[in-house]
Short mmCIF file of C-alpha atoms in Angstrom, two decimals:
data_model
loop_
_atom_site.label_atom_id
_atom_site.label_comp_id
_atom_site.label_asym_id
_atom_site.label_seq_id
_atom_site.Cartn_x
_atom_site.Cartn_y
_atom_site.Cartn_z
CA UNK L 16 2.33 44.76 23.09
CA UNK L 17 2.91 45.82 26.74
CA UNK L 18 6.21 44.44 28.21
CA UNK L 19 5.39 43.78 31.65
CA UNK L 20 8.79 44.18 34.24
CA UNK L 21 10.59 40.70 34.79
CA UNK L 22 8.98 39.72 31.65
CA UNK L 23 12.03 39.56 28.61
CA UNK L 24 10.14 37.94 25.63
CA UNK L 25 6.44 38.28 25.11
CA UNK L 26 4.06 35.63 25.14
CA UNK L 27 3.65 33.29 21.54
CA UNK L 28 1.33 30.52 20.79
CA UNK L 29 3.28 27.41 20.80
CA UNK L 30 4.15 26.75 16.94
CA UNK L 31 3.66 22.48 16.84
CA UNK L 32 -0.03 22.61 17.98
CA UNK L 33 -2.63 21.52 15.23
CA UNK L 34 -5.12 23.98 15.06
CA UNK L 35 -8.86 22.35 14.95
CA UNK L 36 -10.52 25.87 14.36
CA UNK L 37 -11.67 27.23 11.12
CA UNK L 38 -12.31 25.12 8.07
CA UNK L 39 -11.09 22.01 9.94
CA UNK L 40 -8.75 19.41 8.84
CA UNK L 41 -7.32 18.09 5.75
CA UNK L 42 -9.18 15.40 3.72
CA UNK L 43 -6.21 13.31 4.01
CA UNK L 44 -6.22 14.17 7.93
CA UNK L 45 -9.92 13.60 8.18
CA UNK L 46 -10.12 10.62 5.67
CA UNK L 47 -6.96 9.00 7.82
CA UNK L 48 -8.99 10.21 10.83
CA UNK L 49 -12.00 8.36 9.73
CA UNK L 50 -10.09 4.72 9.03
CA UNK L 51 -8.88 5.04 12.74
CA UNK L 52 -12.28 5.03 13.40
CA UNK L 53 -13.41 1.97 11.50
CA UNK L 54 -10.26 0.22 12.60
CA UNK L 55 -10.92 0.70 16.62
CA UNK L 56 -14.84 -0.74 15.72
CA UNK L 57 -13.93 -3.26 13.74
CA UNK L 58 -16.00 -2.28 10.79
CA UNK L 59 -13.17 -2.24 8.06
CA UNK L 60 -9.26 -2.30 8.07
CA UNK L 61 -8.01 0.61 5.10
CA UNK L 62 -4.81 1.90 5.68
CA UNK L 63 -2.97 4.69 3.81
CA UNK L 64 0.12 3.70 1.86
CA UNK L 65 3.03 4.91 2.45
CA UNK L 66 4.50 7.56 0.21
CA UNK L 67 6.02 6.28 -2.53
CA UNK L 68 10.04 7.71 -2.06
CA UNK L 69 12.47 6.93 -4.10
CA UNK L 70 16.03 6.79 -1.96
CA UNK L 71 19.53 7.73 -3.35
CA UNK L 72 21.97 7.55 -0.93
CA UNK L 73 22.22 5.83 2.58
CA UNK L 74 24.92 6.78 5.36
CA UNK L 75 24.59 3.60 7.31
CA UNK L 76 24.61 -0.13 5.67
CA UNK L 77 22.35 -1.31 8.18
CA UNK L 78 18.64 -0.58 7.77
CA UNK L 79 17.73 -0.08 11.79
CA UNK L 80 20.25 2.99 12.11
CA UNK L 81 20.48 4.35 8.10
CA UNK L 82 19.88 7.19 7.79
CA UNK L 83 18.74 8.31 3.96
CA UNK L 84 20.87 11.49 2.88
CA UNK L 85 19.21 11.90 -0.68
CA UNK L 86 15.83 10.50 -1.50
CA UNK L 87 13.13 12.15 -4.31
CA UNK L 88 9.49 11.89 -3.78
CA UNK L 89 8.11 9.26 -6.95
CA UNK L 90 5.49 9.19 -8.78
CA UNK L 91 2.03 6.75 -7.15
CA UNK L 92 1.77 3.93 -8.92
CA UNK L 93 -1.31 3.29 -7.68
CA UNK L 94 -3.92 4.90 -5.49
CA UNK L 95 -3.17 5.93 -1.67
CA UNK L 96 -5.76 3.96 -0.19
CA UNK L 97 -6.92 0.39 0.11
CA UNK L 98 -8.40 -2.33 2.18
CA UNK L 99 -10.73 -4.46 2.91
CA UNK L 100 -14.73 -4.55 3.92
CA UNK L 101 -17.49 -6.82 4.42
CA UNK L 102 -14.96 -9.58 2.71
CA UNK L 103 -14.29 -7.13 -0.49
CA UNK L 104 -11.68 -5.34 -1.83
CA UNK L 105 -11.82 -1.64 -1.35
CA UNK L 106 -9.53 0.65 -3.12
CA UNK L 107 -9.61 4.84 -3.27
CA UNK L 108 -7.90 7.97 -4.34
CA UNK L 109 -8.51 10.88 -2.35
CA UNK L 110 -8.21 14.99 -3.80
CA UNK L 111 -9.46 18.51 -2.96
CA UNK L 112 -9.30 21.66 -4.70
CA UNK L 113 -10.17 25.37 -3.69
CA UNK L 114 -12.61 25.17 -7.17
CA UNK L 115 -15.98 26.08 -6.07
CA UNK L 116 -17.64 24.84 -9.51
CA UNK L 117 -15.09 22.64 -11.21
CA UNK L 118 -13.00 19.81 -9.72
CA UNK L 119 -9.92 19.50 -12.08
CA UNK L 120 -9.34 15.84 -13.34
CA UNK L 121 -5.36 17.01 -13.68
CA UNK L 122 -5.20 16.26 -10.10
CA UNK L 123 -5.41 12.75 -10.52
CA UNK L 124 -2.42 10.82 -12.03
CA UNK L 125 -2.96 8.28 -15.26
CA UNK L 126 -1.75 5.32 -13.71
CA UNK L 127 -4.12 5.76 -10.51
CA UNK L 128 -6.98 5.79 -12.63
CA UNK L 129 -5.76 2.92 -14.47
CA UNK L 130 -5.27 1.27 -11.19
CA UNK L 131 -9.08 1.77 -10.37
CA UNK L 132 -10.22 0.89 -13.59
CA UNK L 133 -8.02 -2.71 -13.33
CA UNK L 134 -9.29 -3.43 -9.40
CA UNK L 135 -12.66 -2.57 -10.48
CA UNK L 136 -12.74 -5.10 -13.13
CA UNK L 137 -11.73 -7.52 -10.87
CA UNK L 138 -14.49 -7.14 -8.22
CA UNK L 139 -13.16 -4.27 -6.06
CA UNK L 140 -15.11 -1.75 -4.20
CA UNK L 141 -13.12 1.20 -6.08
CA UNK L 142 -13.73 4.77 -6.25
CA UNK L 143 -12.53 8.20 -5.94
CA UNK L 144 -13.37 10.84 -2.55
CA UNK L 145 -13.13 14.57 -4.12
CA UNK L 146 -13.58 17.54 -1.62
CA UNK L 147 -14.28 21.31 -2.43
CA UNK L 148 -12.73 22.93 0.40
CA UNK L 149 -14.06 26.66 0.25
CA UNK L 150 -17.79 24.65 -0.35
CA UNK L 151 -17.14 22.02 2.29
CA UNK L 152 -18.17 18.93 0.63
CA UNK L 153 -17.27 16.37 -0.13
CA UNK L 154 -18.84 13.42 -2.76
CA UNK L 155 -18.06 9.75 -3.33
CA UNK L 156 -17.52 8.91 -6.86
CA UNK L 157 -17.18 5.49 -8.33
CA UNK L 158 -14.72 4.29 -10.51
CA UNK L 159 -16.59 3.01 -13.10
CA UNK L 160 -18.70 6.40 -12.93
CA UNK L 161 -15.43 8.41 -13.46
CA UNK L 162 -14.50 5.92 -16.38
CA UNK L 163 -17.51 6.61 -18.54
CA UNK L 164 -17.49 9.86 -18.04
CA UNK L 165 -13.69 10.36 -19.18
CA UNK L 166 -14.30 8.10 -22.07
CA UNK L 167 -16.82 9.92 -22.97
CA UNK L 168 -16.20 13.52 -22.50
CA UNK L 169 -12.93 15.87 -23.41
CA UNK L 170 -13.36 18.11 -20.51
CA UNK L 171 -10.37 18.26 -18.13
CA UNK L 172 -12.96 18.63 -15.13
CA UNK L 173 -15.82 17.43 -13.42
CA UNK L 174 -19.02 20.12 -13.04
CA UNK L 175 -20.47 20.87 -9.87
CA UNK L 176 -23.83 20.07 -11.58
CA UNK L 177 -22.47 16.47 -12.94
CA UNK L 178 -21.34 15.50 -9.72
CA UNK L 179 -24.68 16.34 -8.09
CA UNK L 180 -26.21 14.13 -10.38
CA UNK L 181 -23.49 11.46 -10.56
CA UNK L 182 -21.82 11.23 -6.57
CA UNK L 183 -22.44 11.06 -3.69
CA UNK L 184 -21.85 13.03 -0.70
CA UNK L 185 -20.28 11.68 1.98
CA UNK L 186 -20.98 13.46 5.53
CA UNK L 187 -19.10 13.03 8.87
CA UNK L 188 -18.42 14.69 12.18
CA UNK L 189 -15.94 14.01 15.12
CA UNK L 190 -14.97 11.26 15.41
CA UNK L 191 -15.63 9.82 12.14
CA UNK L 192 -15.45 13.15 9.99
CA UNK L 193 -15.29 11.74 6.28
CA UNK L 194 -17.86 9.25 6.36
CA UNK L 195 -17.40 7.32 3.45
CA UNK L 196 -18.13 3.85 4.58
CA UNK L 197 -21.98 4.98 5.30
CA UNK L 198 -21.97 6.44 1.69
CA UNK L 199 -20.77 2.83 0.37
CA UNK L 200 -23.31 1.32 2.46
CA UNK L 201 -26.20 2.71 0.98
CA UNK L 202 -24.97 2.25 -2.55
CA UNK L 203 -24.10 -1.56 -2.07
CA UNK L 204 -27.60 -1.75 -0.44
CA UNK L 205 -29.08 -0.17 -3.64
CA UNK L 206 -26.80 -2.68 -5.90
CA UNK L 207 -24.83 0.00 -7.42
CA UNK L 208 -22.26 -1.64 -6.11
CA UNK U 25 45.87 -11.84 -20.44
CA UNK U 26 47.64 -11.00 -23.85
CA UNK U 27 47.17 -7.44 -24.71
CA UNK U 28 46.26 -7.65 -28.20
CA UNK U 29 47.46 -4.35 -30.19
CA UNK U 30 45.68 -1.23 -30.35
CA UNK U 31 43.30 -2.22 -27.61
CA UNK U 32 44.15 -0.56 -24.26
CA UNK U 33 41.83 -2.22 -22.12
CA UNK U 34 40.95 -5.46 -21.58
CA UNK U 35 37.21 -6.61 -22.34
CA UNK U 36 35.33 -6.01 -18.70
CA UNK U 37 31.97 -7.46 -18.20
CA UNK U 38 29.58 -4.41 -18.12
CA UNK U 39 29.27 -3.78 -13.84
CA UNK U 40 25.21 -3.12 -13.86
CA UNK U 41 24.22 -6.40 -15.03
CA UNK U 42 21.98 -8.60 -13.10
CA UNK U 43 23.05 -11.56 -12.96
CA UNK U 44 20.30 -14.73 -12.90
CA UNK U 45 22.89 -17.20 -12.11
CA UNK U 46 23.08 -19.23 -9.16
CA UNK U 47 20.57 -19.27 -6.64
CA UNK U 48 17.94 -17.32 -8.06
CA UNK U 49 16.32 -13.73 -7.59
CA UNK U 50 15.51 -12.63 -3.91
CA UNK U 51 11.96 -13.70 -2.50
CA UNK U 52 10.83 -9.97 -3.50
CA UNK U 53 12.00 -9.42 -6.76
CA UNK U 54 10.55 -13.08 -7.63
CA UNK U 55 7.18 -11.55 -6.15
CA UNK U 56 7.21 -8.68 -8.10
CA UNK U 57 7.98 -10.79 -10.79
CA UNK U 58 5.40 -12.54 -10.51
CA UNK U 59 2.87 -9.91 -9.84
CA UNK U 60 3.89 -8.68 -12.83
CA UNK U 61 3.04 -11.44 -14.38
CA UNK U 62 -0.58 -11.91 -13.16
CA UNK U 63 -1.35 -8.28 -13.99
CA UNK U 64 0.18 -8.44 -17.52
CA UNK U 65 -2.31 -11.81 -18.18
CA UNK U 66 -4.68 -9.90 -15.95
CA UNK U 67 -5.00 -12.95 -13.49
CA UNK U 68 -4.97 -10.63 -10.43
CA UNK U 69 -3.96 -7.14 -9.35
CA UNK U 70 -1.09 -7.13 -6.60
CA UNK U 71 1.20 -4.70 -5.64
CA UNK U 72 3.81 -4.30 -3.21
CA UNK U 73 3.48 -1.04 -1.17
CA UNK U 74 6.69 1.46 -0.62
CA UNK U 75 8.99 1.11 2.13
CA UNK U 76 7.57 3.15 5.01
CA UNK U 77 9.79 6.32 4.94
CA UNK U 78 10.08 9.01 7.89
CA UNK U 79 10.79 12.09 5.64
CA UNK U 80 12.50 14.91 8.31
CA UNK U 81 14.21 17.93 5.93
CA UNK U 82 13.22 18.85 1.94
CA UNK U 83 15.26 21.23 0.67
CA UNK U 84 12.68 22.51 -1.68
CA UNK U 85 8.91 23.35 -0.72
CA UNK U 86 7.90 22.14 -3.95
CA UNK U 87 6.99 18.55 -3.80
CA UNK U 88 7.29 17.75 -7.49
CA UNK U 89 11.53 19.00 -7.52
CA UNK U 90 12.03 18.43 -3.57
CA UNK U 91 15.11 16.76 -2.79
CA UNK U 92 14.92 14.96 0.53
CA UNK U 93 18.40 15.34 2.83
CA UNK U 94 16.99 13.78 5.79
CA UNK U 95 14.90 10.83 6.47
CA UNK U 96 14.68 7.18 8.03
CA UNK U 97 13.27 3.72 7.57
CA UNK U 98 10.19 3.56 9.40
CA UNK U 99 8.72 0.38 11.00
CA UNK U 100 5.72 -0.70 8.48
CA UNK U 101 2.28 -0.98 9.97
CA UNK U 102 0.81 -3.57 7.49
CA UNK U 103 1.96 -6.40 5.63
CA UNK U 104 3.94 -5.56 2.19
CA UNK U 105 1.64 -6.88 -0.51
CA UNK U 106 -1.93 -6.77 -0.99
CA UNK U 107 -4.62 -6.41 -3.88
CA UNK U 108 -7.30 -8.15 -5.59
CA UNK U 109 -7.97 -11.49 -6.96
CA UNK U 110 -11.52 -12.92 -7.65
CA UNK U 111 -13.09 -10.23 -6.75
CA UNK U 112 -11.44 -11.00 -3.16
CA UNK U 113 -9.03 -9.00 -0.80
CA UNK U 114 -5.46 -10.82 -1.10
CA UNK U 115 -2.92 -9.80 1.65
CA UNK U 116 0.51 -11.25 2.74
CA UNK U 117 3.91 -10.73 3.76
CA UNK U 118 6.56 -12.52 2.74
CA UNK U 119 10.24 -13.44 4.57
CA UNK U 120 13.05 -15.49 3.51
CA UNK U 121 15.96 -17.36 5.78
CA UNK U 122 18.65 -19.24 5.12
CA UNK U 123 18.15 -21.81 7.93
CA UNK U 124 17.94 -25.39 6.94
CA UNK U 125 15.48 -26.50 9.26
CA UNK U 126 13.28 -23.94 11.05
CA UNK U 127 11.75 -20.38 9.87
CA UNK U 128 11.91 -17.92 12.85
CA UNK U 129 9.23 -16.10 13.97
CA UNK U 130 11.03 -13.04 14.65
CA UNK U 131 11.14 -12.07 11.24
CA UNK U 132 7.42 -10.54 11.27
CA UNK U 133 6.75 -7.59 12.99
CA UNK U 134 4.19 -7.93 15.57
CA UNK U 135 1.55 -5.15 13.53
CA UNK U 136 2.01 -7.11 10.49
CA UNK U 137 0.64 -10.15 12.35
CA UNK U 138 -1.83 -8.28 14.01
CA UNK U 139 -2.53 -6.87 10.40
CA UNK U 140 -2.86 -10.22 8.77
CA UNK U 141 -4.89 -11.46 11.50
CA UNK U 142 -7.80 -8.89 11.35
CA UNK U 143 -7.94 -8.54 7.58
CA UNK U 144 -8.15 -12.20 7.46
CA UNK U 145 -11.29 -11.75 10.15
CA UNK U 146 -12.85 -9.41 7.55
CA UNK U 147 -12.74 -11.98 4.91
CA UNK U 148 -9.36 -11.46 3.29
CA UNK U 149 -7.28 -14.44 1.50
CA UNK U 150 -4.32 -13.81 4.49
CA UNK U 151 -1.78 -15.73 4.29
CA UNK U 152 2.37 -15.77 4.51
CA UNK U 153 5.21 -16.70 2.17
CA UNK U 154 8.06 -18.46 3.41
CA UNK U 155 11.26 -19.48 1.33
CA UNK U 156 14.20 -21.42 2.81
CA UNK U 157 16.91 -19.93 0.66
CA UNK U 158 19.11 -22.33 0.90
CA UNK U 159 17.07 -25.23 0.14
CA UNK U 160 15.35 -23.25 -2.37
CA UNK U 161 12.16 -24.37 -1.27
CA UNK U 162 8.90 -21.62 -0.59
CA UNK U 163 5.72 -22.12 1.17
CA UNK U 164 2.27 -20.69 1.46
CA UNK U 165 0.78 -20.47 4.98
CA UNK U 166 -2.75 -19.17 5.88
CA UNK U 167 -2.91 -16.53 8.32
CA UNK U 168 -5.26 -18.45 10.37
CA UNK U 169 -2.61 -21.25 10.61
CA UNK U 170 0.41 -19.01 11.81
CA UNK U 171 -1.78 -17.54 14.70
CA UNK U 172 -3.17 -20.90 16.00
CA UNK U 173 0.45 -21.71 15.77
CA UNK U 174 1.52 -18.58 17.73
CA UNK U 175 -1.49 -18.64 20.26
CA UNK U 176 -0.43 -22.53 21.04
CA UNK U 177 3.24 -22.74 20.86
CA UNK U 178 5.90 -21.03 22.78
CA UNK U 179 8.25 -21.55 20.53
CA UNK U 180 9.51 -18.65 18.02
CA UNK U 181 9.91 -20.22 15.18
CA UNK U 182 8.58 -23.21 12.86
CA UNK U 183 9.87 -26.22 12.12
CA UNK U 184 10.27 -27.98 8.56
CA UNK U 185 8.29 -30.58 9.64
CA UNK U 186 5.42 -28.49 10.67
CA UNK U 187 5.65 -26.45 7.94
CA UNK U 188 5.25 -29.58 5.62
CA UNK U 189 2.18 -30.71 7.49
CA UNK U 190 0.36 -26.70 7.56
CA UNK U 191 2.32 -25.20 5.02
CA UNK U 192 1.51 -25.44 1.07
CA UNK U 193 4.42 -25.43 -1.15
CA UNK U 194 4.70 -22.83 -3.88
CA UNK U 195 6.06 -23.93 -7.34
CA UNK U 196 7.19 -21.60 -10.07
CA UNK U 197 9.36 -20.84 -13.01
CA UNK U 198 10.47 -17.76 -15.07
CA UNK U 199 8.09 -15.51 -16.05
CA UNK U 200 5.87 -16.73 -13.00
CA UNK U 201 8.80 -17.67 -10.43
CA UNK U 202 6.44 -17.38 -7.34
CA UNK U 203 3.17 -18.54 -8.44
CA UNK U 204 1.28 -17.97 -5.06
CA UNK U 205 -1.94 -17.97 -7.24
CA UNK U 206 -1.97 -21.45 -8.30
CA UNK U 207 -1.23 -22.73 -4.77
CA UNK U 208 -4.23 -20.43 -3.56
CA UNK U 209 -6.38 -21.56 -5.98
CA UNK U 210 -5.92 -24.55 -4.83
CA UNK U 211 -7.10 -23.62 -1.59
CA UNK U 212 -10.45 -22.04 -2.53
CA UNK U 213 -10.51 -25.05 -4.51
CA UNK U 214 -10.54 -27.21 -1.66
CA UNK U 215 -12.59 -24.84 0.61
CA UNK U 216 -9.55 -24.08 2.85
CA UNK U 217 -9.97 -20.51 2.05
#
């Protein structure tokens, strides 16, 4: 790089900024992105939970100004997502892999799917969004859909094919990139839900 | 106390026990008792979410063995609980004071209001509960009845008396010590809700 006179230390691209080129965002980004979106038009309230942390030790006694000092990240106990529309429950787990065929069920936890399994039993709009990144798409699953087919196969994964013929895709741009309330639509329209 | 021979210690009661003497368990751990409860008899599905936690420096960039060595108590968005029950959202908060006579306001954060009031828009059974800990008494109130309380009053905080009138009291006993369920049902019962 030519160092012009006056000039000590070359130029650099500022190191905080998000960069929107490329593949695009995260699905958490885009899913979180996506629930600002139905928030600010009033067409469902789903928030993210917060990450489950588990917190050791504490410098301060009072909980304004502590400040945590040793903390672990814990196990979900449930899924990360959950709220409420058209007067129902809704309730989601979210994953992507770099799989172009497979999507690995090892990425969701036992307990999450147990969660789903329990809300959806007791009336709640519950299902899973999995994303294959390299592919770029992404497909709405349902709970009970997921259910059957874990009870009833002893694959650790979910086929391309399968999901084709068992989700749904879910599309989206800016400023509503992960669409999923459009895909829930539809199926609660054709009583799948 | 007479040292009896051969024993070089006196007996100590063992330091981690939790003692249920007294007063009574804290509002939350009576909530997440009784959650417990109605997902064990599979009544309802209720869970409180994690403490909002602003994580700064991990040691390790492994998530699963990362050892956090800075972070903070974050102000939460949302209201603490919510899940399903009837096939209906179910959201609250819940606060406890040890004033005799009147429950202040300031205890909720203004977003968890603001949370409680849209989700109750979108159909969700919204509501609040209250306990006076020192008269060991704990009340239900519906969302909709804090904010017409709010939007009408100047005053920031409510009094026994009003509470009585607007307020539903919640009963309870070990294994259920905050049964919020049966005072709701109520309420659906009577078309409140």
């Amino acid at each position: 790089m030519i160092q012009y006179p006056g000039r000590k230390r070359p130029y650099q691209k500022p190191k905080n900024k998000v960069s929107f080129a490329g593949r695009g965002m995260s699905l958490e980004e885009d899913i979180n992105r996506s629930n600002e979106y139905y928030l600010l038009n009033d067409m469902a309230v789903v928030h993210k939970k917060p990450t489950p942390i588990q917190v050791v030790k504490v410098t301060s006694p009072s909980r304004s100004q502590a400040k945590i000092t040793e903390a672990y990240f814990a196990k979900p106990s449930t899924t990360d997502y959950n709220g409420v529309y058209c007067s129902r429950p809704l309730d989601f787990e979210a994953k992507e892999t770099k799989n172009k065929k497979l999507f690995p069920l090892s990425l969701f936890q036992r307990h999450q799917v147990e969660h789903l399994d329990r809300v959806s039993k007791h009336g709640a709009l519950a299902f899973v969004i999995l994303r294959f990144t390299s592919l770029e798409k992404t497909y709405l699953l349902l709970a009970k859909d997921l259910l059957t087919y874990i009870d009833s196969n002893k694959t650790q994964s979910l086929s391309m094919t399968w999901l084709k013929n068992h989700a749904h895709e879910i599309s989206g741009s800016y400023p509503n990139p992960c669409d999923y309330l459009s895909t829930l639509k539809e199926l609660i329209k054709e009583e799948k839900l």
